[in-house]
């Protein structure tokens, strides 16, 4: 009898949780804050009390785009070339700023006390999005709900689904499906930098079709697919011709991510069913997992996610100098970390989301803490812990506004292994032959077919 009571209690609890998860939409009264005291995607419009974070007044708009920016696909000129660092955070003065640093950032100061520093600039709330994303977010604010235990959502399309999040999962989904255009083509390099500073560049051309934002689509035509992604390696010669195709599903528990790899040597396309969770990424030399990409992606089901609230933190922001074509890769890559002189940090409010590995689940990270920029929902910093609960890795996205869209996205991502003293950089596009281009016509979804992988060629 006692066992039956326990089973019934557990079933009721599970059912209650499922009902709560499926019906946790915000009220019309709460939604009235959007566009008034809050921006249309949920950030606080007002600045902070001491004025170090200004009010949001629309972010970068067309009038703010530098005259030197002539065409899409061009490297983004810095809108504020005259800005200078207000101060530097170093290992020596770090204690004065500790409350506004992540555990991972503090660990970087401790690991590299003589070389790692953070140049802190005037905070510019440059985040902005197209009007249709704001409109859709306001429209969907009271209809978006989590489904299947939080492994997906419904009631939203081409918008931030949960602009006023109540749970960690809602905030996490805002990051996963944040606006990054409809279709982007990027040629960029990635590199694993060894402890002695040595590295070998791997360059690839990448295409991403953001199906969740396709203008001619809708929630009814989404078919559980939010992104189509293709990466085709162009160098070095030993890897040239290899390709990866991914169909990124929304609910990956209901329908796992679909992925294929093309091996140029074998001239064969094979399924890649394990390209998810903590599978090591080819070319990252063991420094990045599949779900590390984009700071976090994929199914959230292996973790319990908590929303820890909002904090003021120093995060990488408006890093236009870091992607300048005038910089050689040797000007960016250094021992232990990228060159601090090329970076820019600002004080911003972030949502803090903590994921703790569920009992019985497997992953190399026992915990991961994400710091999500309130003005874009993009993760700026992520701290990752090993199976012993010790801080292991710290990832940073060097954010900037791609003002031709506009959207806030990364200039490059850096993944630090604090124990191995190595790091991986993804998305380097400094040289003129590398670029980010949002201007090309959106292809039909049939374009991203496995059968066409071996026929693709890039110049």
Coordinates of C-alpha atoms in Angstrom, one line a residue:
X1 CA 0.0 0.0 0.0
X2 CA 2.8 2.4 0.9
X3 CA 4.5 1.8 -2.5
X4 CA 1.2 2.5 -4.3
X5 CA 0.9 5.8 -2.4
X6 CA 4.5 6.7 -3.4
X7 CA 3.8 5.9 -7.0
X8 CA 0.6 7.8 -7.1
X9 CA 2.3 10.8 -5.4
X10 CA 5.1 10.7 -8.0
X11 CA 2.6 10.5 -10.8
X12 CA 0.6 13.5 -9.5
X13 CA 3.7 15.5 -9.1
X14 CA 4.9 14.7 -12.6
X15 CA 1.4 15.5 -14.0
X16 CA 1.4 18.8 -12.1
X17 CA 4.8 19.7 -13.5
X18 CA 3.7 18.8 -17.0
X19 CA 0.6 21.0 -16.7
X20 CA 2.6 23.9 -15.3
X21 CA 5.2 23.5 -18.0
X22 CA 2.6 23.5 -20.8
X23 CA 0.6 26.5 -19.6
X24 CA 3.1 29.0 -18.2
X25 CA 2.3 31.9 -20.6
X26 CA 2.5 35.5 -19.3
X27 CA -0.7 37.4 -18.6
X28 CA -1.9 40.3 -20.8
X29 CA -1.3 42.6 -17.9
X30 CA 2.4 41.5 -17.7
X31 CA 2.7 41.8 -21.5
X32 CA 1.8 45.5 -21.2
X33 CA 5.3 46.1 -19.8
X34 CA 6.8 45.2 -23.2
X35 CA 7.5 48.4 -25.2
X36 CA 6.9 50.6 -22.1
X37 CA 9.1 49.9 -19.1
X38 CA 10.7 47.0 -20.9
X39 CA 11.9 46.8 -24.5
X40 CA 9.9 44.7 -26.9
X41 CA 12.1 41.7 -26.1
X42 CA 12.1 42.1 -22.4
X43 CA 15.1 44.2 -21.4
X44 CA 14.9 47.0 -18.9
X45 CA 14.7 50.3 -20.8
X46 CA 16.0 52.3 -18.0
X47 CA 19.7 52.6 -17.1
X48 CA 21.1 51.7 -13.7
X49 CA 21.1 53.9 -10.6
X50 CA 24.7 55.2 -10.9
X51 CA 24.5 55.8 -14.7
X52 CA 27.2 53.2 -15.7
X53 CA 24.5 51.4 -17.7
X54 CA 22.6 53.9 -19.9
X55 CA 19.0 53.7 -20.9
X56 CA 18.2 51.8 -24.1
X57 CA 17.0 54.2 -26.8
X58 CA 16.8 51.9 -29.8
X59 CA 20.3 50.6 -30.2
X60 CA 22.2 51.0 -33.5
X61 CA 19.8 52.1 -36.2
X62 CA 20.4 53.1 -39.8
X63 CA 21.5 56.6 -38.9
X64 CA 24.3 55.2 -36.7
X65 CA 25.9 53.0 -39.4
X66 CA 29.3 54.4 -40.4
X67 CA 29.6 56.0 -43.8
X68 CA 32.5 53.7 -44.5
X69 CA 30.2 50.7 -44.5
X70 CA 29.3 50.4 -48.2
X71 CA 27.9 46.9 -48.8
X72 CA 26.7 43.8 -47.1
X73 CA 29.4 41.2 -46.6
X74 CA 32.0 44.0 -45.9
X75 CA 33.8 43.8 -42.5
X76 CA 31.9 46.0 -40.0
X77 CA 33.6 49.3 -39.3
X78 CA 33.6 50.4 -35.7
X79 CA 30.8 52.9 -35.1
X80 CA 32.8 54.4 -32.2
X81 CA 36.4 54.5 -33.4
X82 CA 37.3 57.3 -30.9
X83 CA 36.3 55.3 -27.8
X84 CA 39.1 54.6 -25.3
X85 CA 39.2 52.2 -22.3
X86 CA 37.9 53.8 -19.2
X87 CA 39.9 51.4 -17.0
X88 CA 41.5 48.0 -17.1
X89 CA 40.6 45.0 -14.9
X90 CA 43.8 43.0 -14.1
X91 CA 44.8 40.3 -11.7
X92 CA 46.1 43.0 -9.3
X93 CA 42.8 45.0 -9.0
X94 CA 40.4 42.1 -9.8
X95 CA 39.1 42.0 -6.2
X96 CA 37.6 45.5 -6.7
X97 CA 35.3 44.1 -9.5
X98 CA 34.8 40.6 -8.3
X99 CA 31.0 40.9 -7.9
X100 CA 30.6 41.8 -11.6
X101 CA 32.9 39.0 -12.9
X102 CA 32.0 35.4 -13.6
X103 CA 33.9 32.5 -11.9
X104 CA 35.4 31.7 -15.3
X105 CA 36.7 35.2 -15.8
X106 CA 38.2 35.3 -12.3
X107 CA 39.9 32.0 -13.1
X108 CA 41.4 33.4 -16.2
X109 CA 43.0 36.2 -14.2
X110 CA 44.4 33.6 -11.8
X111 CA 45.7 31.4 -14.6
X112 CA 47.4 34.2 -16.5
X113 CA 48.0 37.0 -14.0
X114 CA 50.7 38.7 -16.0
X115 CA 48.9 38.8 -19.4
X116 CA 45.1 38.5 -19.1
X117 CA 43.3 41.8 -18.7
X118 CA 39.9 43.3 -19.5
X119 CA 39.8 46.7 -21.1
X120 CA 36.5 48.2 -19.9
X121 CA 34.8 50.8 -22.2
X122 CA 31.8 53.1 -22.0
X123 CA 28.7 50.9 -22.1
X124 CA 26.8 51.4 -25.3
X125 CA 23.4 49.6 -25.5
X126 CA 23.8 48.9 -29.2
X127 CA 21.4 46.0 -29.3
X128 CA 18.7 46.3 -32.0
X129 CA 16.5 44.1 -34.1
X130 CA 14.2 44.4 -37.1
X131 CA 10.8 45.8 -36.4
X132 CA 9.1 42.6 -37.5
X133 CA 10.9 40.7 -34.6
X134 CA 9.7 43.3 -32.1
X135 CA 6.1 43.0 -33.5
X136 CA 6.1 39.2 -33.5
X137 CA 7.4 39.1 -29.9
X138 CA 4.7 41.4 -28.7
X139 CA 2.1 39.3 -30.6
X140 CA 3.4 36.0 -29.2
X141 CA 4.2 37.1 -25.7
X142 CA 0.9 35.7 -24.2
X143 CA 0.7 32.6 -26.4
X144 CA 4.2 31.0 -26.2
X145 CA 4.3 28.0 -23.9
X146 CA 6.8 25.2 -23.1
X147 CA 5.8 21.7 -24.2
X148 CA 7.1 18.2 -23.6
X149 CA 8.7 19.0 -20.3
X150 CA 10.4 22.0 -21.7
X151 CA 12.1 20.2 -24.6
X152 CA 10.2 22.5 -27.0
X153 CA 7.7 25.3 -27.2
X154 CA 4.6 26.3 -29.1
X155 CA 2.7 29.5 -29.8
X156 CA 5.5 31.5 -31.2
X157 CA 7.3 32.1 -34.5
X158 CA 9.9 34.6 -35.7
X159 CA 10.1 36.1 -32.2
X160 CA 11.6 35.9 -28.8
X161 CA 9.2 33.3 -27.3
X162 CA 9.5 34.3 -23.6
X163 CA 10.4 38.0 -23.3
X164 CA 9.5 37.9 -19.6
X165 CA 10.9 34.5 -18.6
X166 CA 9.7 32.7 -15.4
X167 CA 12.0 29.7 -15.6
X168 CA 15.6 28.9 -16.7
X169 CA 14.2 26.9 -19.6
X170 CA 12.3 29.8 -21.0
X171 CA 15.4 32.0 -20.8
X172 CA 17.5 29.3 -22.4
X173 CA 15.0 29.0 -25.3
X174 CA 15.3 32.7 -25.9
X175 CA 19.0 32.2 -26.5
X176 CA 18.6 29.2 -28.7
X177 CA 16.1 30.8 -31.1
X178 CA 17.2 34.4 -30.9
X179 CA 17.3 36.4 -34.2
X180 CA 20.4 36.0 -36.4
X181 CA 18.9 36.8 -39.7
X182 CA 17.1 34.5 -42.1
X183 CA 20.1 33.2 -44.1
X184 CA 23.8 33.9 -43.6
X185 CA 26.9 32.8 -45.5
X186 CA 30.2 33.1 -43.7
X187 CA 33.7 32.2 -44.5
X188 CA 35.7 32.0 -41.3
X189 CA 38.6 30.2 -39.6
X190 CA 38.8 28.3 -36.4
X191 CA 41.9 27.3 -34.5
X192 CA 43.0 25.3 -31.4
X193 CA 45.8 27.3 -29.7
X194 CA 48.2 25.0 -27.9
X195 CA 49.9 25.7 -24.5
X196 CA 53.0 27.0 -26.3
X197 CA 51.0 29.3 -28.6
X198 CA 51.2 27.1 -31.7
X199 CA 48.2 26.7 -33.9
X200 CA 47.0 25.6 -37.4
X201 CA 44.1 27.4 -39.0
X202 CA 41.1 25.5 -40.3
X203 CA 39.0 27.6 -42.7
X204 CA 35.4 26.7 -43.7
X205 CA 32.5 28.3 -45.6
X206 CA 29.3 28.0 -43.6
X207 CA 25.7 28.6 -44.5
X208 CA 22.8 28.8 -42.0
X209 CA 19.1 29.0 -42.9
X210 CA 17.2 30.1 -39.9
X211 CA 13.9 28.3 -40.7
X212 CA 12.3 29.7 -37.5
X213 CA 12.6 33.2 -39.1
X214 CA 11.8 32.5 -42.7
X215 CA 9.6 35.3 -43.9
X216 CA 7.3 33.0 -45.9
X217 CA 7.0 30.5 -43.1
X218 CA 4.8 30.2 -40.0
X219 CA 4.6 28.0 -37.0
X220 CA 2.4 25.6 -38.9
X221 CA 5.1 25.1 -41.6
X222 CA 8.0 24.9 -39.2
X223 CA 7.9 21.1 -39.2
X224 CA 9.9 21.0 -35.9
X225 CA 13.0 22.3 -37.8
X226 CA 14.5 25.7 -36.7
X227 CA 17.9 25.8 -38.5
X228 CA 19.5 24.3 -41.6
X229 CA 23.3 24.4 -41.3
X230 CA 26.1 23.5 -43.8
X231 CA 29.9 23.8 -43.2
X232 CA 32.3 23.0 -46.0
X233 CA 36.1 22.9 -45.1
X234 CA 38.3 24.7 -47.6
X235 CA 41.7 24.4 -45.8
X236 CA 44.1 23.0 -44.8
X237 CA 44.6 20.6 -47.7
X238 CA 44.3 17.5 -45.6
X239 CA 40.8 18.4 -44.6
X240 CA 39.6 20.4 -47.6
X241 CA 36.4 19.1 -49.1
X242 CA 34.9 17.7 -45.9
X243 CA 31.4 18.9 -45.2
X244 CA 28.8 18.7 -42.4
X245 CA 25.0 19.2 -42.9
X246 CA 22.7 19.6 -39.9
X247 CA 18.9 19.9 -39.7
X248 CA 18.4 21.4 -36.3
X249 CA 15.1 20.3 -34.7
X250 CA 13.2 22.3 -32.2
X251 CA 12.1 19.4 -29.9
X252 CA 15.2 17.1 -30.1
X253 CA 13.7 14.6 -27.7
X254 CA 10.7 14.1 -30.0
X255 CA 12.9 14.1 -33.1
X256 CA 16.7 14.1 -32.7
X257 CA 18.9 16.5 -34.6
X258 CA 19.6 15.1 -38.1
X259 CA 23.2 15.4 -39.3
X260 CA 25.3 14.1 -42.1
X261 CA 29.0 14.2 -42.9
X262 CA 30.7 14.1 -46.3
X263 CA 34.2 12.5 -46.4
X264 CA 36.1 13.8 -49.4
X265 CA 38.6 11.0 -49.4
X266 CA 35.9 8.3 -49.5
X267 CA 33.5 10.5 -51.4
X268 CA 30.7 9.2 -49.3
X269 CA 27.9 10.9 -47.3
X270 CA 27.2 9.2 -43.9
X271 CA 24.8 9.9 -41.1
X272 CA 26.3 11.5 -38.0
X273 CA 23.7 10.5 -35.3
X274 CA 26.1 11.4 -32.5
X275 CA 26.7 15.0 -33.4
X276 CA 25.0 16.3 -30.2
X277 CA 25.5 16.9 -26.5
X278 CA 29.2 16.3 -25.4
X279 CA 30.4 14.8 -28.7
X280 CA 33.8 16.4 -29.4
X281 CA 33.8 18.7 -32.5
X282 CA 36.2 17.8 -35.3
X283 CA 38.9 20.5 -35.6
X284 CA 38.5 21.7 -32.1
X285 CA 41.2 19.4 -30.7
X286 CA 38.9 18.2 -27.9
X287 CA 38.3 21.8 -26.6
X288 CA 34.7 22.2 -27.7
X289 CA 31.7 19.9 -27.5
X290 CA 28.8 19.8 -30.0
X291 CA 26.5 21.7 -27.5
X292 CA 29.2 24.3 -26.7
X293 CA 28.8 25.7 -30.2
X294 CA 27.1 29.1 -30.1
X295 CA 27.7 29.0 -26.3
X296 CA 24.9 26.5 -26.0
X297 CA 22.7 24.7 -28.6
X298 CA 20.6 21.6 -28.9
X299 CA 18.4 19.7 -26.5
X300 CA 18.2 21.0 -22.9
X301 CA 16.9 17.7 -21.5
X302 CA 20.0 16.4 -19.7
X303 CA 20.0 19.4 -17.3
X304 CA 17.8 20.9 -14.6
X305 CA 17.7 24.7 -15.5
X306 CA 17.3 27.4 -13.0
X307 CA 16.8 31.1 -13.6
X308 CA 19.0 32.8 -11.0
X309 CA 17.9 36.3 -11.8
X310 CA 19.6 39.3 -13.4
X311 CA 23.0 40.8 -12.6
X312 CA 25.3 43.6 -13.8
X313 CA 28.4 42.0 -15.3
X314 CA 31.4 42.9 -17.4
X315 CA 31.0 41.1 -20.7
X316 CA 32.5 41.2 -24.1
X317 CA 30.5 43.8 -26.2
X318 CA 30.9 45.8 -29.3
X319 CA 34.1 44.1 -30.4
X320 CA 34.4 45.6 -33.8
X321 CA 38.2 46.1 -33.5
X322 CA 38.6 42.4 -32.9
X323 CA 37.3 41.5 -36.3
X324 CA 39.1 44.3 -38.3
X325 CA 40.6 43.1 -41.6
X326 CA 43.7 45.1 -40.6
X327 CA 44.5 42.6 -37.9
X328 CA 46.6 39.5 -38.8
X329 CA 45.7 36.3 -36.9
X330 CA 49.0 36.7 -35.1
X331 CA 47.8 40.0 -33.7
X332 CA 44.8 38.2 -32.2
X333 CA 46.1 34.8 -31.1
X334 CA 48.5 34.6 -28.1
X335 CA 49.6 32.1 -25.5
X336 CA 46.8 31.2 -23.1
X337 CA 44.2 33.6 -24.5
X338 CA 43.5 36.0 -27.3
X339 CA 45.3 39.4 -27.3
X340 CA 43.5 41.6 -24.6
X341 CA 44.5 44.8 -26.5
X342 CA 42.1 43.9 -29.3
X343 CA 39.1 43.2 -27.0
X344 CA 36.4 45.4 -25.5
X345 CA 34.3 44.8 -22.4
X346 CA 31.3 46.7 -21.1
X347 CA 29.0 46.7 -18.1
X348 CA 25.7 45.2 -19.0
X349 CA 22.8 43.5 -17.3
X350 CA 22.6 39.8 -17.9
X351 CA 20.2 37.0 -17.1
X352 CA 21.9 34.2 -15.2
X353 CA 20.8 30.6 -16.0
X354 CA 22.3 27.6 -14.3
X355 CA 22.1 24.1 -15.7
X356 CA 22.8 21.1 -13.3
X357 CA 23.2 17.6 -14.8
X358 CA 20.2 15.4 -13.9
X359 CA 20.7 12.3 -11.9
X360 CA 21.2 9.3 -14.3
X361 CA 22.2 11.5 -17.2
X362 CA 25.6 11.6 -18.8
X363 CA 27.7 14.7 -19.9
X364 CA 31.3 15.8 -19.4
X365 CA 29.9 19.0 -17.7
X366 CA 28.2 18.5 -14.4
X367 CA 27.1 22.2 -14.4
X368 CA 27.1 25.1 -16.7
X369 CA 26.2 28.7 -16.0
X370 CA 25.1 31.0 -18.8
X371 CA 25.1 34.8 -18.7
X372 CA 22.6 36.1 -21.3
X373 CA 22.7 39.7 -22.5
X374 CA 19.4 41.3 -21.7
X375 CA 19.4 43.3 -24.9
X376 CA 19.8 40.4 -27.3
X377 CA 19.3 37.1 -25.4
X378 CA 22.7 36.0 -26.7
X379 CA 25.0 34.2 -24.2
X380 CA 28.1 36.3 -23.6
X381 CA 29.9 34.1 -21.1
X382 CA 29.4 30.5 -20.0
X383 CA 31.2 28.7 -17.1
X384 CA 31.4 24.9 -17.3
X385 CA 32.2 22.5 -14.4
X386 CA 33.7 19.0 -14.6
X387 CA 32.3 15.8 -13.0
X388 CA 34.0 16.7 -9.7
X389 CA 32.2 20.0 -9.6
X390 CA 35.4 22.0 -10.3
X391 CA 35.5 24.9 -12.8
X392 CA 36.9 23.4 -16.0
X393 CA 36.1 25.6 -19.0
X394 CA 35.0 29.2 -19.7
X395 CA 33.5 30.3 -23.0
X396 CA 33.2 33.9 -24.2
X397 CA 31.3 35.3 -27.2
X398 CA 32.8 38.6 -28.3
X399 CA 29.5 40.3 -29.2
X400 CA 28.8 43.1 -31.7
X401 CA 25.8 44.4 -33.6
X402 CA 25.6 43.2 -37.2
X403 CA 24.0 46.5 -38.1
X404 CA 23.0 45.8 -41.6
X405 CA 20.3 43.4 -40.3
X406 CA 20.4 44.5 -37.4
X407 CA 21.1 41.9 -34.8
X408 CA 23.6 41.3 -31.9
X409 CA 25.8 38.2 -32.6
X410 CA 29.3 37.1 -32.0
X411 CA 32.4 38.4 -33.7
X412 CA 34.2 35.3 -32.6
X413 CA 33.8 32.7 -29.8
X414 CA 36.6 31.6 -27.5
X415 CA 36.6 28.4 -25.5
X416 CA 39.1 28.2 -22.7
X417 CA 40.2 24.9 -21.1
X418 CA 41.5 26.1 -17.7
X419 CA 43.1 22.8 -16.8
X420 CA 44.9 22.1 -20.1
X421 CA 45.8 25.8 -20.5
X422 CA 44.7 25.7 -24.2
X423 CA 41.9 27.4 -26.0
X424 CA 39.8 27.2 -29.2
X425 CA 38.7 30.1 -31.3
X426 CA 35.7 29.8 -33.7
X427 CA 34.6 32.4 -36.3
X428 CA 37.8 34.3 -37.0
X429 CA 37.1 36.4 -40.1
X430 CA 39.9 39.1 -40.0
X431 CA 41.4 38.5 -43.4
X432 CA 39.7 40.0 -46.4
X433 CA 39.0 36.6 -47.9
X434 CA 36.8 35.8 -44.9
X435 CA 33.4 37.5 -44.5
X436 CA 29.9 37.4 -43.1
X437 CA 27.2 38.0 -45.6
X438 CA 23.4 38.3 -44.8
X439 CA 22.5 39.7 -48.2
X440 CA 22.1 36.6 -50.4
X441 CA 18.7 35.3 -51.5
X442 CA 17.1 32.8 -49.1
X443 CA 17.4 29.3 -50.6
X444 CA 14.5 26.8 -50.6
X445 CA 14.7 24.4 -47.7
X446 CA 15.3 21.6 -50.3
X447 CA 18.7 23.2 -50.9
X448 CA 19.9 21.7 -47.7
X449 CA 19.7 18.0 -48.8
X450 CA 22.2 15.3 -47.9
X451 CA 22.1 14.1 -51.5
X452 CA 23.6 17.4 -52.7
X453 CA 26.5 17.4 -50.2
X454 CA 29.0 15.8 -52.5
X455 CA 28.1 18.1 -55.4
X456 CA 28.8 21.4 -53.5
X457 CA 31.9 23.4 -54.3
X458 CA 33.1 26.7 -53.0
X459 CA 35.7 29.1 -54.3

